Structures are given as structure tokens and as C-alpha cells.
Short mmCIF file of C-alpha atoms in Angstrom, two decimals:
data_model
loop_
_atom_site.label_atom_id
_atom_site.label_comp_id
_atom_site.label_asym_id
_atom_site.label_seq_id
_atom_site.Cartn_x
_atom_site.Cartn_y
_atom_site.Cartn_z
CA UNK H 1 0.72 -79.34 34.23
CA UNK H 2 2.18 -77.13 31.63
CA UNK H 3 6.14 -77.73 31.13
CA UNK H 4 8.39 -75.48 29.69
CA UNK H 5 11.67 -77.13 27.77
CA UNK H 6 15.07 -75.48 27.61
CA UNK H 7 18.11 -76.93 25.66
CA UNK H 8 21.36 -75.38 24.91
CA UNK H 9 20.66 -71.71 26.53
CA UNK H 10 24.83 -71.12 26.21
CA UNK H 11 24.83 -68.23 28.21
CA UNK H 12 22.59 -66.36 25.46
CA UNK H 13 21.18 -63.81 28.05
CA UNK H 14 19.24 -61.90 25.16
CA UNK H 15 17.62 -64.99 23.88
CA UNK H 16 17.10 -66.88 27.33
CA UNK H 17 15.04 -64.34 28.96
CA UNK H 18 12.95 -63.84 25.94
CA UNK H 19 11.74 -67.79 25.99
CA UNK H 20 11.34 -67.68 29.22
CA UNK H 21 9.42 -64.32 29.23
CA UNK H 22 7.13 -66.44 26.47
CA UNK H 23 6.98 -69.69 28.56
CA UNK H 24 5.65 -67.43 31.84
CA UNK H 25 3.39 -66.14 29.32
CA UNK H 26 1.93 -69.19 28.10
CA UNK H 27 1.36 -70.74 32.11
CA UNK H 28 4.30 -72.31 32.28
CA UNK H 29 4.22 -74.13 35.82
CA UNK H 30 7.79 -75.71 35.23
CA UNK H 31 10.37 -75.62 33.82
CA UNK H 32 12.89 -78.38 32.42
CA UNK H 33 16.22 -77.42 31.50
CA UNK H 34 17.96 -80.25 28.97
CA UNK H 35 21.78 -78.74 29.68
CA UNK H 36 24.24 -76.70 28.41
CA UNK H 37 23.67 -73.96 30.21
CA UNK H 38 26.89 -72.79 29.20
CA UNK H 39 29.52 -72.50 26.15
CA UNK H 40 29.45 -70.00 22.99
CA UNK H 41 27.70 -66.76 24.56
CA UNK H 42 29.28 -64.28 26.06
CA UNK H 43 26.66 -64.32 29.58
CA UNK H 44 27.68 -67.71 31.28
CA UNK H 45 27.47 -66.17 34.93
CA UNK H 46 24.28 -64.78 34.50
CA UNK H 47 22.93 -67.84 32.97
CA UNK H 48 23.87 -70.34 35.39
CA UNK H 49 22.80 -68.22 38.09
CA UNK H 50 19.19 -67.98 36.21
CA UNK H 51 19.34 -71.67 36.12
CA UNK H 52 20.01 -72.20 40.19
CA UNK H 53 17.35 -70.03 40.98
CA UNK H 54 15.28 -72.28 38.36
CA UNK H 55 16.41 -75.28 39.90
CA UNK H 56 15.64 -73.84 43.98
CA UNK H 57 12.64 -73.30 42.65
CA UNK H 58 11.22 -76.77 41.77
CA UNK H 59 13.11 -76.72 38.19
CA UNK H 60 14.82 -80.28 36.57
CA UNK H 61 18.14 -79.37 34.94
CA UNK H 62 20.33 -81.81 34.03
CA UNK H 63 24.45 -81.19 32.35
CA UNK H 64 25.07 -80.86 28.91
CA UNK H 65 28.77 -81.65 27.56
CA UNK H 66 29.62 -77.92 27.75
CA UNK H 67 28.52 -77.73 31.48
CA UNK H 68 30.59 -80.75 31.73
CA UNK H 69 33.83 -79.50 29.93
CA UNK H 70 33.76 -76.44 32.70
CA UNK H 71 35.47 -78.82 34.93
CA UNK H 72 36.51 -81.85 32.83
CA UNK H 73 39.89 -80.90 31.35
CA UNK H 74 39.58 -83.94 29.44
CA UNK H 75 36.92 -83.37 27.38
CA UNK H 76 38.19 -81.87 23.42
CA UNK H 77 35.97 -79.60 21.45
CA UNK H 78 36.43 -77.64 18.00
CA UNK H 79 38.74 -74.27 18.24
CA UNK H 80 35.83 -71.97 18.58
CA UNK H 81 34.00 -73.87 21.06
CA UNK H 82 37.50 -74.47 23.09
CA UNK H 83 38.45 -70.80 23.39
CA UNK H 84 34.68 -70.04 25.12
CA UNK H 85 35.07 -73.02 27.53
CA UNK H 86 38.32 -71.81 28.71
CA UNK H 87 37.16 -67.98 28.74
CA UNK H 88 34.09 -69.44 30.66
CA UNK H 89 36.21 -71.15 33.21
CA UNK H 90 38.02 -68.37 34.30
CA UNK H 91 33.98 -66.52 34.76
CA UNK H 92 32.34 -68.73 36.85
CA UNK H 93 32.92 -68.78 40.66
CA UNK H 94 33.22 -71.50 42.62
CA UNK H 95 29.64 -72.18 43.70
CA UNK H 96 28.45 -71.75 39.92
CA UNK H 97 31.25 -74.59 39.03
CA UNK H 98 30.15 -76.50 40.87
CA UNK H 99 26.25 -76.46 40.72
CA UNK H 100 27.33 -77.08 36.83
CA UNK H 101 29.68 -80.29 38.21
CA UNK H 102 26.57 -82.19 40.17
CA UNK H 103 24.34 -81.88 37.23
CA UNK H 104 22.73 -85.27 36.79
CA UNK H 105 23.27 -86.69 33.40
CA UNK H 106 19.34 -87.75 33.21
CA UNK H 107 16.37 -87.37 35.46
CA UNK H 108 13.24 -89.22 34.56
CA UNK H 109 9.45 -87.76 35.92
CA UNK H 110 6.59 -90.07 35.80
CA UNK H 111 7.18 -91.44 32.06
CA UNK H 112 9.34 -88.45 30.83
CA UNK H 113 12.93 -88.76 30.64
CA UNK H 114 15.03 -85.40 30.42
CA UNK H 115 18.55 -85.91 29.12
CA UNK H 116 20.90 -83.81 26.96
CA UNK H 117 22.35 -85.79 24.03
CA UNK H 118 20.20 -89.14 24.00
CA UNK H 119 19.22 -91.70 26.26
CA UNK H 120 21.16 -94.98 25.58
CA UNK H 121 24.71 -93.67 26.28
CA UNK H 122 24.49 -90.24 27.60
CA UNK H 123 27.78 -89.37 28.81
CA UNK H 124 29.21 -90.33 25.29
CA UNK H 125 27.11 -87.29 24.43
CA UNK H 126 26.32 -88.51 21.40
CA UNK H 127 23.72 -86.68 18.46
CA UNK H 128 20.64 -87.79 17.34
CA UNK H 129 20.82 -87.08 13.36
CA UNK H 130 18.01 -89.67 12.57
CA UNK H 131 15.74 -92.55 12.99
CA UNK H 132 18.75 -95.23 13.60
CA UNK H 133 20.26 -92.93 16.38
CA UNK H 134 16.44 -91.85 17.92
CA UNK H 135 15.54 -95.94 17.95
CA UNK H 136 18.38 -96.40 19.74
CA UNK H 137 17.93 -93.84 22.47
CA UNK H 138 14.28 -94.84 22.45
CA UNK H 139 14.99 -98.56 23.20
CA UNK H 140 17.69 -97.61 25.90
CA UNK H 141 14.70 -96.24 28.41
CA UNK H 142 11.77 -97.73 29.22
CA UNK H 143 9.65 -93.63 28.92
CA UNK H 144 7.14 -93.19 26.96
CA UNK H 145 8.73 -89.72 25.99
CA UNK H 146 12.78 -88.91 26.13
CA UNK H 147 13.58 -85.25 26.05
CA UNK H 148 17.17 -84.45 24.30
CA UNK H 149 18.95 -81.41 22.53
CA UNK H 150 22.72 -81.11 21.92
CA UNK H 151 22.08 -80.87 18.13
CA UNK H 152 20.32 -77.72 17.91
CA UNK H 153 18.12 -78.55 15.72
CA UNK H 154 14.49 -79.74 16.60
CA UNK H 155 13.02 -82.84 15.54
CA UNK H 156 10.09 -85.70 16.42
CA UNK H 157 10.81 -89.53 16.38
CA UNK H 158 8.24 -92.19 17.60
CA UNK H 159 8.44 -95.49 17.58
CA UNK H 160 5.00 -98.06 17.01
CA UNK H 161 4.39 -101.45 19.43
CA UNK H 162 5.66 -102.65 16.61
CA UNK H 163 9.67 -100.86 16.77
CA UNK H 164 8.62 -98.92 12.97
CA UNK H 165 9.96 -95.67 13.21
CA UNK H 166 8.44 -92.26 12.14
CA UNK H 167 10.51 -88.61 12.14
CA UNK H 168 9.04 -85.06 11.00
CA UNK H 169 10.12 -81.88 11.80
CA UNK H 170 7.65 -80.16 13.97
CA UNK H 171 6.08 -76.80 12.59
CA UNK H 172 5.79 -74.18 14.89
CA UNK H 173 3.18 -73.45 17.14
CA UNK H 174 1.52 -76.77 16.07
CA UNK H 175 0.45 -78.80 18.85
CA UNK H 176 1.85 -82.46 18.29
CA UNK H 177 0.31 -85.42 20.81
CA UNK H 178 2.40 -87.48 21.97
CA UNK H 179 0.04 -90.80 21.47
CA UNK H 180 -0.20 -93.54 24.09
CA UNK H 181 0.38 -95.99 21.50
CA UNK H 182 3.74 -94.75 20.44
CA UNK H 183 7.31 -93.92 22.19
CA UNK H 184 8.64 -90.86 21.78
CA UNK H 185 11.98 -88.88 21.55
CA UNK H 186 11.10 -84.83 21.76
CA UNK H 187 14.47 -83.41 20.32
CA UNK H 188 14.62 -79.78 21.43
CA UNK H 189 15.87 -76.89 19.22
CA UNK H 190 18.38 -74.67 20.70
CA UNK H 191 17.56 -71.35 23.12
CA UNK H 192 21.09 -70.16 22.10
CA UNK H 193 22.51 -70.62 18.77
CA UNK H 194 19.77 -72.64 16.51
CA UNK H 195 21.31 -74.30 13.36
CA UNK H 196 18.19 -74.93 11.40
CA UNK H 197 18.60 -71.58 9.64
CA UNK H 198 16.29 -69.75 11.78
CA UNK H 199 17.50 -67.65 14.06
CA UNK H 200 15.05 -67.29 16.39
CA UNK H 201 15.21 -69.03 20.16
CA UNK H 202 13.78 -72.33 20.03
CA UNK H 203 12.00 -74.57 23.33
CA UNK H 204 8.98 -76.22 23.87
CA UNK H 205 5.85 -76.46 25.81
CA UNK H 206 4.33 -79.24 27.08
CA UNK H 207 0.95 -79.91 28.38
CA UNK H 208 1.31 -83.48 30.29
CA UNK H 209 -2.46 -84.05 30.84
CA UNK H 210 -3.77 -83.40 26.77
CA UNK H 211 0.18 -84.93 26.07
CA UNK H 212 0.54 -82.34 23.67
CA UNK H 213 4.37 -80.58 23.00
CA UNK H 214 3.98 -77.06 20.90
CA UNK H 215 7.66 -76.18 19.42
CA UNK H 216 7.69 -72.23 19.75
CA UNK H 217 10.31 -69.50 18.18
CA UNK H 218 10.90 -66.59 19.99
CA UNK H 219 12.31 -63.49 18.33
CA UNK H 220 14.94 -61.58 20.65
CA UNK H 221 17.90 -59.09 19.77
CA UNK H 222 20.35 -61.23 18.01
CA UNK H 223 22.28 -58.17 17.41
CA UNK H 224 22.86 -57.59 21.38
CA UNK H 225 23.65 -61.15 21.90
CA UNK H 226 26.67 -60.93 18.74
CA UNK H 227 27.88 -57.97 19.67
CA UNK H 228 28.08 -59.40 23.93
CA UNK H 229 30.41 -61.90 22.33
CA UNK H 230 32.38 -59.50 20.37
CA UNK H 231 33.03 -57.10 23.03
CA UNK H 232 34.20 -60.25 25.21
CA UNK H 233 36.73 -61.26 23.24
CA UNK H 234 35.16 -64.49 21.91
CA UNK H 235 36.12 -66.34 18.17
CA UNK H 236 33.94 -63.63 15.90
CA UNK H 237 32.38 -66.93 14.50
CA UNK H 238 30.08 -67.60 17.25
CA UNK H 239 28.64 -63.83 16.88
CA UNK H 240 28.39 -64.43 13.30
CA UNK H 241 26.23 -67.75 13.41
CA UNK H 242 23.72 -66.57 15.65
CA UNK H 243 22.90 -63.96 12.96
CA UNK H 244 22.39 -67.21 10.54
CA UNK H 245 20.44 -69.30 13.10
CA UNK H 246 23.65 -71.90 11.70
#
């Protein structure tokens, strides 16, 4: 089966529909969404609505700590990131709140897990910045392969029978597999607002029977996307950065 990976989508219409217009492309028989569905963009209804009809239609999503903020007063972010949960609350109806709210924190497939920070504390929604933090999440879960974002940034750990770790940063459109031998934490780039410096959408595909995962970039109107969260009202920041891929 061929999987398409989402992570951090925050209701980037623009650069959401042009993955998945890619992934559909590529035979894409599923699709995994790794959370944040929401936060940033200026398109939250539309993308958690995308994301239900995903989900009714055999899709795994689980909640990312923006998702989670919708209805946790509790949980504190940055300025920027504060103003779009609260202008997002007051978007979303009811039913959309709550689809967010019953989000599992992790799902696991087979010998996949899917979660959105990392595996060994994942409500703590903690990032994965290297190999201390990736061994850690790896030796939480018994998976051969965990599936995280939250950082925005996309990476590959593994881990030998022998707990040495390896990292790289996949090049893309270069199939990787995902070797019986090793474990394996996929860390997706963002859909929504990279911060590698590219600014193109980031997800992945993977191809469970050759255990291959190809990191893609997808090109979409960045302009349309900054100037949706411009016209909204949003911190001019989070236009700004998407134009930076930062």
C-alpha cells in the first residue's frame, strides 16, 4: 500500500491541497495525517473539514498541540501563535471542535506508529532536535517505524540491534528504505509553514511493501496563502515566514 504523510497542514488551504493533489497523483491509497491540522493559517475551517472527510474515509489522524490548544485553555504558546489559536476558536463550529478534541494522541498500524511530537511522552509534545531526543522516542515504542512532525523540519533517525544511532536529512525525491534491521523515527517536514528554509510544502510517501519513504516538496502559491492571513487579521509574522520557508 502506498501511504501518504501529512504533518502540520495549519489551515494552509493553498499548500494542503497542492500535496494532496501530488499524493493522489503519485497512488496514494491512504492517507496519514500526524496533527495540527490547525494554528498559523488563515483556513482552519476548511482544513479540518478536509481532514473529517479524510478521516470518514479510511484516513488515521491523530492531534497535534495546536488541535489541542483549540479547546485546552491551559495550554501557553508564543504571542503570534496565541493570537491564531484564539482567532481560530472563535472559527470553528462545534462539530469541528470537537472532531479536533477526540483526536487520539497516537495510533499505531501493523509496525508503524503515527504520533505528532514523539513517541515516549507525547502529550508533553515535546521536539525531536536530534539523536538523544529520536533514541528516546524510538525506545518508548516497540514499531519498527514512528512517524512524528511538530518541528517542521524533516529528518531520518534509526537506531541498530545494537541502540547506535544514525540521523541524515533526507534529499528529496530520494527513496530511503526503511531496513528490517534498524528502528526508525520518520520526522515529517511541515505542509504549512516549513522552517528548513524552503518554502515549499513538505510530506511523505510511503510504500509499506518495498518499505521505502520518498520526502517530496510541493510548490503552491505562497503568496495566496500570506496574503489569506493578512486579510484575516492575523500577526503579519506568520505571512511573512511562509515566504522564508522559516
Amino acid at each position: 500500500m502506498r501511504l501518504a504523510i501529512f504533518a502540520d497542514i495549519h489551515a494552509n488551504r493553498q499548500a494542503f491541497e497542492a500535496c494532496l493533489a501530488v499524493a493522489h497523483a503519485r497512488g496514494a491509497e491512504r492517507i496519514i495525517c500526524l496533527g495540527d491540522v490547525v494554528g498559523y493559517g488563515a483556513d482552519p475551517e476548511w482544513a479540518v473539514d478536509a481532514v473529517m472527510g479524510l478521516v470518514e474515509d479510511g484516513a488515521i489522524a491523530v492531534i497535534g498541540n495546536h488541535d489541542h490548544a483549540i479547546g485546552n485553555h491551559s495550554e501557553t504558546m508564543n504571542a503570534e501563535a496565541q493570537a491564531a489559536i484564539e482567532w481560530t476558536r472563535g472559527r470553528l463550529s462545534g462539530p469541528q471542535r470537537r472532531f479536533l478534541a477526540e483526536l487520539p494522541l497516537k495510533r499505531q498500524e501493523g509496525d508503524r506508529l503515527y504520533v505528532h511530537s514523539e513517541a515516549a511522552h507525547p502529550a508533553r509534545w515535546r521536539y525531536v532536535h536530534g539523536t538523544s531526543e529520536a533514541a528516546r522516542s524510538i525506545e518508548a515504542t516497540a514499531a519498527q517505524v514512528t512517524f512524528c512532525g511538530h518541528i517542521h523540519r524533516p529528518a531520518l533517525y534509526s537506531m541498530s540491534s545494537a541502540a547506535k544511532m544514525t540521523s541524515f536529512i533526507p534529499t528529496s525525491e530520494v527513496p530511503v528504505q526503511l531496513l528490517g534491521g534498524r528502528r526508525w523515527l520518520a520526522v515529517l517536514g511541515s505542509v504549512g509553514q516549513p522552517r528548513d528554509g524552503n518554502p515549499a510544502a513538505s510530506f511523505a510517501m510511503l510504500d509499506t511493501s518495498s518499505r521505502e519513504i520518498t520526502y517530496c516538496r510541493v510548490p503552491y502559491d505562497v503568496e495566496a496563502a500570506a496574503e489569506r492571513i493578512r486579510a484575516n487579521g492575523l500577526p503579519h509574522w506568520l505571512a511573512d515566514r511562509l515566504l522564508l520557508g522559516r
